């Protein structure tokens, strides 16, 4: 039956334009092209990563969705029929990369931001200072001061805080799932922008040690690469419990991606699959989680915030409350649009909830219990532009994390085939002939430009709101209005309908 599965895409070559330079043959990481007297495409191998299109000097290549796949059917879609045929021929589980791409409602697109007019004038960010600085960490409910030698000094012990120059960080993406050059670009951009990058669960390559003040290191269920040296080279330590793209299951890095450097960094044998169990085998309760939180604080001399990453699921507010009471300084919530290097398609597409609803629910719960100041909330899962960032902060987040947007800035075309290790753009691969395509200096420059652009736009949004500090927007849902949402949705989000 494998031979009966039609190709998803068709490669159309204009042979009158083609000059047989073979750049398409060289550039395709998936082996689509061969050459005899002319270029011949194997349509079944094409994933529409667009590398060949970008590098064809004559613009002779066009990739289209195959119009001859199946008779149209609104219920039995082309994708569903192809997936059934694949599983019928393989008896395997279907894998995919990136985040949920199903046409669920995107709540950010149904939220509108307020603006000032007459009685509360707007602010011009070009002429007046605008503060985007954000501090991540547990805050006290009140502070005391004392006078010593005629000077006023703080008399309240403050938990470790991490300063961000703008309320955006890079999402966890592990070395192994993406290339070392991609990791270097993220680290360099984080340092330049005064933000943070996250190692993911794959350990920290020694080339990134100089960036330790801008790095979040993860302690996941597989404990890959975790030792004292790893913890020492970080600004924040994060316990990974769940991931938005695959809540409730573990991780899997195929052995094909575990080369010598990945094996040394993860501290596993070269060429072996890196399997993360679904649960942490030392965490079966909030009390167990508290033990690990304080073990990590002890290991880092109580000098670094400890974050806990969870997936956005149905009872996320109750889970977040427990995490806050367990002693975490930061709660990282990953919505179901969050990306991944590899996940079962059925899990990615059908488990979890949107990040917008999760932010509102968690912020409400922590405020109701009087513990909102004890943790910072970082939201992730499909942030596409600065408008999404502003709306998330208004819903209650302290900062947001971007992953897919960062990859796109580095050249990713979202073909969703990260799990194959054949990324033609040199990002989600360990093949040396492919990884060398990504220049970390160029990629870092792209990321820096993206963060600076979004920061400028955030200042414009704040100015329109009549605010001069991002802190004033946090949790200010009165500055949002919903459109095209039900009463239940508006109640969960805590916003009024437009016109009210």
PDB file of N, CA, C and O in Angstrom, residues 121 204 228 237 374 377 397 429 444:
ATOM      1  N   UNK A 121      -4.668  61.083  27.594  1.00  0.00           N
ATOM      2  CA  UNK A 121      -3.942  61.146  26.326  1.00  0.00           C
ATOM      3  C   UNK A 121      -2.917  60.030  26.159  1.00  0.00           C
ATOM      4  O   UNK A 121      -2.387  59.502  27.129  1.00  0.00           O
ATOM      5  N   UNK A 204      23.915  21.416  27.903  1.00  0.00           N
ATOM      6  CA  UNK A 204      24.523  22.678  27.461  1.00  0.00           C
ATOM      7  C   UNK A 204      25.903  22.404  26.879  1.00  0.00           C
ATOM      8  O   UNK A 204      26.804  21.940  27.575  1.00  0.00           O
ATOM      9  N   UNK A 228      26.527  19.323  38.276  1.00  0.00           N
ATOM     10  CA  UNK A 228      26.757  20.590  38.968  1.00  0.00           C
ATOM     11  C   UNK A 228      27.315  21.654  38.031  1.00  0.00           C
ATOM     12  O   UNK A 228      26.924  22.832  38.095  1.00  0.00           O
ATOM     13  N   UNK A 237      17.253  27.850  36.565  1.00  0.00           N
ATOM     14  CA  UNK A 237      17.126  26.400  36.431  1.00  0.00           C
ATOM     15  C   UNK A 237      15.641  26.077  36.284  1.00  0.00           C
ATOM     16  O   UNK A 237      14.826  26.531  37.082  1.00  0.00           O
ATOM     17  N   UNK A 374       4.000  35.687  44.290  1.00  0.00           N
ATOM     18  CA  UNK A 374       5.035  34.718  44.660  1.00  0.00           C
ATOM     19  C   UNK A 374       5.690  34.065  43.452  1.00  0.00           C
ATOM     20  O   UNK A 374       6.737  33.435  43.579  1.00  0.00           O
ATOM     21  N   UNK A 377       4.868  34.515  35.722  1.00  0.00           N
ATOM     22  CA  UNK A 377       4.261  33.644  34.710  1.00  0.00           C
ATOM     23  C   UNK A 377       4.885  33.939  33.357  1.00  0.00           C
ATOM     24  O   UNK A 377       4.879  35.079  32.883  1.00  0.00           O
ATOM     25  N   UNK A 397       0.239  37.436  31.942  1.00  0.00           N
ATOM     26  CA  UNK A 397       1.606  36.921  31.869  1.00  0.00           C
ATOM     27  C   UNK A 397       2.608  38.018  32.210  1.00  0.00           C
ATOM     28  O   UNK A 397       2.362  39.206  31.974  1.00  0.00           O
ATOM     29  N   UNK A 429      18.706  19.713  12.424  1.00  0.00           N
ATOM     30  CA  UNK A 429      19.492  18.604  11.876  1.00  0.00           C
ATOM     31  C   UNK A 429      20.837  18.545  12.564  1.00  0.00           C
ATOM     32  O   UNK A 429      21.290  19.532  13.154  1.00  0.00           O
ATOM     33  N   UNK A 444      22.020  35.025  14.456  1.00  0.00           N
ATOM     34  CA  UNK A 444      21.903  35.865  15.659  1.00  0.00           C
ATOM     35  C   UNK A 444      21.439  37.267  15.284  1.00  0.00           C
ATOM     36  O   UNK A 444      20.602  37.865  15.976  1.00  0.00           O
TER      37      UNK A 444
END
